[in-house]
């Protein structure tokens, strides 16, 4: 599944994982199997725009106090192909 994370500075960091057609976003399951094959649905936050079984854009909040001030502006850095497992964080974090 193609996952695009749309970063938003915040005081928390979103956790996203995928299990087949189920997205888990901050502990809340979103079952994409309810979208018909080849169909689409309009996303509601934290989903953004059109959602399909193959692709979703997700509002990705990140803790700006722990992140470096300069983040990538290249959408490729926020795009991941994940079928099962955690979606990696695209954020460049400050040294601990």
Tab-separated table of N, CA and C in Angstrom:
chain	number	residue	atom	x	y	z
A	1	UNK	N	0.846	-1.170	0.000
A	1	UNK	CA	0.000	0.000	0.000
A	1	UNK	C	0.894	1.237	0.000
A	2	UNK	N	0.536	2.198	-0.822
A	2	UNK	CA	1.281	3.454	-0.873
A	2	UNK	C	0.719	4.383	0.201
A	3	UNK	N	1.592	4.770	1.124
A	3	UNK	CA	1.224	5.668	2.214
A	3	UNK	C	1.996	6.968	2.032
A	4	UNK	N	1.272	8.075	1.984
A	4	UNK	CA	1.892	9.396	1.898
A	4	UNK	C	1.591	10.107	3.209
A	5	UNK	N	2.647	10.521	3.895
A	5	UNK	CA	2.487	11.232	5.162
A	5	UNK	C	2.597	12.730	4.909
A	6	UNK	N	1.591	13.473	5.331
A	6	UNK	CA	1.572	14.923	5.185
A	6	UNK	C	1.931	15.537	6.538
A	7	UNK	N	3.173	16.037	6.680
A	7	UNK	CA	3.654	16.456	7.997
A	7	UNK	C	3.019	17.746	8.508
A	8	UNK	N	2.730	17.734	9.818
A	8	UNK	CA	2.185	18.899	10.509
A	8	UNK	C	2.904	19.003	11.853
A	9	UNK	N	3.544	20.140	12.109
A	9	UNK	CA	4.214	20.342	13.399
A	9	UNK	C	3.168	20.325	14.509
A	10	UNK	N	3.508	19.668	15.614
A	10	UNK	CA	2.562	19.470	16.707
A	10	UNK	C	3.342	19.275	17.999
A	11	UNK	N	2.653	18.855	19.042
A	11	UNK	CA	3.327	18.520	20.300
A	11	UNK	C	3.279	17.017	20.555
A	12	UNK	N	2.909	16.246	19.538
A	12	UNK	CA	2.889	14.784	19.624
A	12	UNK	C	3.300	14.217	18.274
A	13	UNK	N	3.559	12.918	18.227
A	13	UNK	CA	3.944	12.278	16.975
A	13	UNK	C	2.969	11.151	16.660
A	14	UNK	N	2.438	11.183	15.452
A	14	UNK	CA	1.492	10.178	14.981
A	14	UNK	C	2.201	8.848	14.762
A	15	UNK	N	1.531	7.756	15.107
A	15	UNK	CA	2.037	6.408	14.839
A	15	UNK	C	1.094	5.757	13.839
A	16	UNK	N	1.676	5.246	12.741
A	16	UNK	CA	0.885	4.640	11.672
A	16	UNK	C	1.415	3.245	11.388
A	17	UNK	N	0.499	2.288	11.249
A	17	UNK	CA	0.892	0.942	10.826
A	17	UNK	C	-0.144	0.405	9.845
A	18	UNK	N	0.266	-0.641	9.119
A	18	UNK	CA	-0.581	-1.255	8.104
A	18	UNK	C	-0.632	-2.752	8.363
A	19	UNK	N	-1.822	-3.325	8.265
A	19	UNK	CA	-1.997	-4.774	8.314
A	19	UNK	C	-3.002	-5.124	7.222
A	20	UNK	N	-2.477	-5.572	6.085
A	20	UNK	CA	-3.301	-5.848	4.905
A	20	UNK	C	-4.074	-4.589	4.520
A	21	UNK	N	-5.395	-4.588	4.648
A	21	UNK	CA	-6.191	-3.420	4.266
A	21	UNK	C	-6.646	-2.590	5.462
A	22	UNK	N	-5.979	-2.773	6.603
A	22	UNK	CA	-6.328	-2.003	7.798
A	22	UNK	C	-5.176	-1.070	8.150
A	23	UNK	N	-5.482	0.221	8.171
A	23	UNK	CA	-4.533	1.224	8.658
A	23	UNK	C	-4.822	1.435	10.136
A	24	UNK	N	-3.784	1.516	10.941
A	24	UNK	CA	-3.958	1.889	12.341
A	24	UNK	C	-3.234	3.209	12.535
A	25	UNK	N	-3.992	4.225	12.907
A	25	UNK	CA	-3.461	5.576	13.064
A	25	UNK	C	-3.715	5.993	14.504
A	26	UNK	N	-2.632	6.117	15.264
A	26	UNK	CA	-2.743	6.461	16.689
A	26	UNK	C	-3.745	5.564	17.418
A	27	UNK	N	-3.677	4.263	17.136
A	27	UNK	CA	-4.501	3.288	17.834
A	27	UNK	C	-5.903	3.099	17.293
A	28	UNK	N	-6.287	3.867	16.280
A	28	UNK	CA	-7.622	3.758	15.693
A	28	UNK	C	-7.514	3.036	14.349
A	29	UNK	N	-8.272	1.945	14.191
A	29	UNK	CA	-8.247	1.173	12.949
A	29	UNK	C	-9.150	1.802	11.892
A	30	UNK	N	-8.636	1.838	10.663
A	30	UNK	CA	-9.404	2.278	9.505
A	30	UNK	C	-9.373	1.117	8.516
A	31	UNK	N	-10.526	0.486	8.306
A	31	UNK	CA	-10.617	-0.698	7.458
A	31	UNK	C	-10.925	-0.279	6.023
A	32	UNK	N	-9.917	-0.390	5.159
A	32	UNK	CA	-10.089	0.013	3.769
A	32	UNK	C	-10.765	-1.066	2.929
A	33	UNK	N	-11.007	-2.246	3.502
A	33	UNK	CA	-11.670	-3.309	2.741
A	33	UNK	C	-13.119	-2.942	2.426
A	34	UNK	N	-13.644	-1.927	3.101
A	34	UNK	CA	-15.010	-1.481	2.827
A	34	UNK	C	-15.095	-0.658	1.546
A	35	UNK	N	-13.933	-0.254	1.022
A	35	UNK	CA	-13.889	0.427	-0.271
A	35	UNK	C	-13.869	-0.665	-1.338
A	36	UNK	N	-14.764	-0.632	-2.330
A	36	UNK	CA	-14.770	-1.679	-3.348
A	36	UNK	C	-13.478	-1.680	-4.172
A	37	UNK	N	-13.130	-2.846	-4.724
A	37	UNK	CA	-11.976	-2.942	-5.625
A	37	UNK	C	-12.124	-1.884	-6.712
A	38	UNK	N	-11.081	-1.089	-6.931
A	38	UNK	CA	-11.119	-0.048	-7.947
A	38	UNK	C	-11.885	1.192	-7.523
A	39	UNK	N	-12.484	1.160	-6.338
A	39	UNK	CA	-13.271	2.289	-5.859
A	39	UNK	C	-12.435	3.269	-5.059
A	40	UNK	N	-13.086	4.288	-4.567
A	40	UNK	CA	-12.411	5.292	-3.752
A	40	UNK	C	-13.397	5.887	-2.765
A	41	UNK	N	-12.835	6.523	-1.752
A	41	UNK	CA	-13.648	7.189	-0.733
A	41	UNK	C	-12.980	8.508	-0.378
A	42	UNK	N	-13.779	9.443	0.111
A	42	UNK	CA	-13.227	10.703	0.594
A	42	UNK	C	-12.760	10.500	2.024
A	43	UNK	N	-11.509	10.873	2.280
A	43	UNK	CA	-10.951	10.703	3.612
A	43	UNK	C	-11.425	11.770	4.575
A	44	UNK	N	-11.514	11.387	5.841
A	44	UNK	CA	-11.758	12.331	6.927
A	44	UNK	C	-10.526	12.313	7.805
A	45	UNK	N	-10.136	13.477	8.333
A	45	UNK	CA	-8.911	13.554	9.135
A	45	UNK	C	-8.851	12.424	10.143
A	46	UNK	N	-7.728	11.797	10.253
A	46	UNK	CA	-6.419	12.152	9.736
A	46	UNK	C	-6.144	11.719	8.295
A	47	UNK	N	-7.115	11.094	7.609
A	47	UNK	CA	-6.945	10.812	6.185
A	47	UNK	C	-7.232	12.086	5.407
A	48	UNK	N	-6.509	12.261	4.304
A	48	UNK	CA	-6.632	13.489	3.519
A	48	UNK	C	-6.964	13.123	2.080
A	49	UNK	N	-7.981	13.777	1.524
A	49	UNK	CA	-8.300	13.599	0.110
A	49	UNK	C	-8.903	12.238	-0.199
A	50	UNK	N	-8.663	11.789	-1.428
A	50	UNK	CA	-9.211	10.526	-1.908
A	50	UNK	C	-8.395	9.365	-1.357
A	51	UNK	N	-9.097	8.336	-0.873
A	51	UNK	CA	-8.466	7.140	-0.315
A	51	UNK	C	-8.917	5.942	-1.145
A	52	UNK	N	-7.975	5.056	-1.465
A	52	UNK	CA	-8.303	3.812	-2.157
A	52	UNK	C	-7.739	2.647	-1.355
A	53	UNK	N	-7.975	1.446	-1.831
A	53	UNK	CA	-7.383	0.273	-1.181
A	53	UNK	C	-5.868	0.256	-1.361
A	54	UNK	N	-5.380	0.970	-2.361
A	54	UNK	CA	-3.956	0.944	-2.686
A	54	UNK	C	-3.182	2.158	-2.196
A	55	UNK	N	-3.874	3.246	-1.841
A	55	UNK	CA	-3.168	4.491	-1.511
A	55	UNK	C	-3.959	5.345	-0.530
A	56	UNK	N	-3.226	5.931	0.426
A	56	UNK	CA	-3.847	6.849	1.384
A	56	UNK	C	-2.846	7.931	1.765
A	57	UNK	N	-3.346	9.149	1.896
A	57	UNK	CA	-2.549	10.254	2.422
A	57	UNK	C	-3.038	10.511	3.842
A	58	UNK	N	-2.077	10.603	4.765
A	58	UNK	CA	-2.397	10.708	6.187
A	58	UNK	C	-1.751	11.955	6.774
A	59	UNK	N	-2.530	12.728	7.540
A	59	UNK	CA	-1.958	13.848	8.285
A	59	UNK	C	-1.022	13.258	9.341
A	60	UNK	N	0.251	13.645	9.264
A	60	UNK	CA	1.268	13.082	10.153
A	60	UNK	C	1.768	14.175	11.088
A	61	UNK	N	1.255	14.169	12.311
A	61	UNK	CA	1.712	15.137	13.310
A	61	UNK	C	3.042	14.671	13.873
A	62	UNK	N	3.948	15.622	14.066
A	62	UNK	CA	5.237	15.277	14.674
A	62	UNK	C	5.593	16.306	15.731
A	63	UNK	N	6.248	15.830	16.781
A	63	UNK	CA	6.627	16.678	17.914
A	63	UNK	C	7.746	17.617	17.474
A	64	UNK	N	7.386	18.862	17.198
A	64	UNK	CA	8.357	19.820	16.668
A	64	UNK	C	9.442	20.179	17.678
A	65	UNK	N	9.195	19.958	18.964
A	65	UNK	CA	10.230	20.252	19.964
A	65	UNK	C	11.359	19.223	19.910
A	66	UNK	N	11.101	18.058	19.324
A	66	UNK	CA	12.109	17.001	19.224
A	66	UNK	C	12.691	16.870	17.820
A	67	UNK	N	12.143	17.636	16.879
A	67	UNK	CA	12.569	17.540	15.484
A	67	UNK	C	13.540	18.656	15.126
A	68	UNK	N	14.415	18.370	14.172
A	68	UNK	CA	15.288	19.422	13.653
A	68	UNK	C	14.409	20.452	12.945
A	69	UNK	N	14.830	21.731	12.964
A	69	UNK	CA	13.976	22.768	12.389
A	69	UNK	C	13.799	22.663	10.871
A	70	UNK	N	14.787	22.124	10.177
A	70	UNK	CA	14.687	21.989	8.720
A	70	UNK	C	14.322	20.557	8.356
A	71	UNK	N	13.192	20.395	7.694
A	71	UNK	CA	12.728	19.087	7.241
A	71	UNK	C	12.672	19.079	5.715
A	72	UNK	N	12.720	17.908	5.153
A	72	UNK	CA	12.679	17.758	3.700
A	72	UNK	C	11.395	18.353	3.133
A	73	UNK	N	11.495	18.902	1.936
A	73	UNK	CA	10.322	19.380	1.213
A	73	UNK	C	10.022	18.479	0.014
A	74	UNK	N	10.747	17.371	-0.099
A	74	UNK	CA	10.574	16.422	-1.199
A	74	UNK	C	9.526	15.380	-0.813
A	75	UNK	N	8.403	15.329	-1.545
A	75	UNK	CA	7.320	14.398	-1.215
A	75	UNK	C	7.780	12.950	-1.230
A	76	UNK	N	8.809	12.638	-1.994
A	76	UNK	CA	9.322	11.260	-2.035
A	76	UNK	C	9.787	10.811	-0.651
A	77	UNK	N	10.261	11.752	0.166
A	77	UNK	CA	10.727	11.414	1.518
A	77	UNK	C	9.577	11.085	2.473
A	78	UNK	N	8.357	11.401	2.070
A	78	UNK	CA	7.178	11.170	2.907
A	78	UNK	C	6.268	10.073	2.337
A	79	UNK	N	6.760	9.390	1.304
A	79	UNK	CA	5.985	8.365	0.609
A	79	UNK	C	6.604	6.998	0.851
A	80	UNK	N	5.775	6.053	1.290
A	80	UNK	CA	6.270	4.717	1.648
A	80	UNK	C	5.360	3.651	1.053
A	81	UNK	N	5.946	2.509	0.691
A	81	UNK	CA	5.187	1.325	0.298
A	81	UNK	C	5.259	0.339	1.452
A	82	UNK	N	4.141	0.155	2.136
A	82	UNK	CA	4.092	-0.732	3.301
A	82	UNK	C	2.847	-1.610	3.171
A	83	UNK	N	3.027	-2.929	3.217
A	83	UNK	CA	1.878	-3.844	3.180
A	83	UNK	C	1.530	-4.364	4.564
A	84	UNK	N	2.537	-4.551	5.395
A	84	UNK	CA	2.338	-4.997	6.770
A	84	UNK	C	3.459	-4.429	7.624
A	85	UNK	N	3.088	-3.804	8.738
A	85	UNK	CA	4.084	-3.275	9.657
A	85	UNK	C	3.949	-1.782	9.862
A	86	UNK	N	4.915	-1.233	10.599
A	86	UNK	CA	4.909	0.193	10.918
A	86	UNK	C	5.355	1.018	9.720
A	87	UNK	N	4.729	2.173	9.562
A	87	UNK	CA	5.165	3.139	8.558
A	87	UNK	C	6.279	3.951	9.206
A	88	UNK	N	7.452	4.034	8.567
A	88	UNK	CA	8.569	4.751	9.189
A	88	UNK	C	8.288	6.246	9.332
A	89	UNK	N	8.929	6.852	10.304
A	89	UNK	CA	8.833	8.300	10.470
A	89	UNK	C	9.779	8.970	9.478
A	90	UNK	N	9.277	9.935	8.717
A	90	UNK	CA	10.129	10.640	7.772
A	90	UNK	C	10.859	11.832	8.397
A	91	UNK	N	10.614	12.076	9.663
A	91	UNK	CA	11.120	13.270	10.335
A	91	UNK	C	12.579	13.085	10.741
A	92	UNK	N	13.357	14.143	10.558
A	92	UNK	CA	14.743	14.152	11.026
A	92	UNK	C	14.714	14.702	12.449
A	93	UNK	N	15.104	13.845	13.385
A	93	UNK	CA	15.023	14.193	14.806
A	93	UNK	C	16.331	14.794	15.302
A	94	UNK	N	16.223	15.642	16.336
A	94	UNK	CA	17.406	16.183	17.009
A	94	UNK	C	18.146	15.049	17.701
A	95	UNK	N	19.440	15.241	17.905
A	95	UNK	CA	20.224	14.263	18.659
A	95	UNK	C	19.726	14.248	20.099
A	96	UNK	N	19.675	13.072	20.698
A	96	UNK	CA	19.174	12.944	22.078
A	96	UNK	C	20.156	13.494	23.084
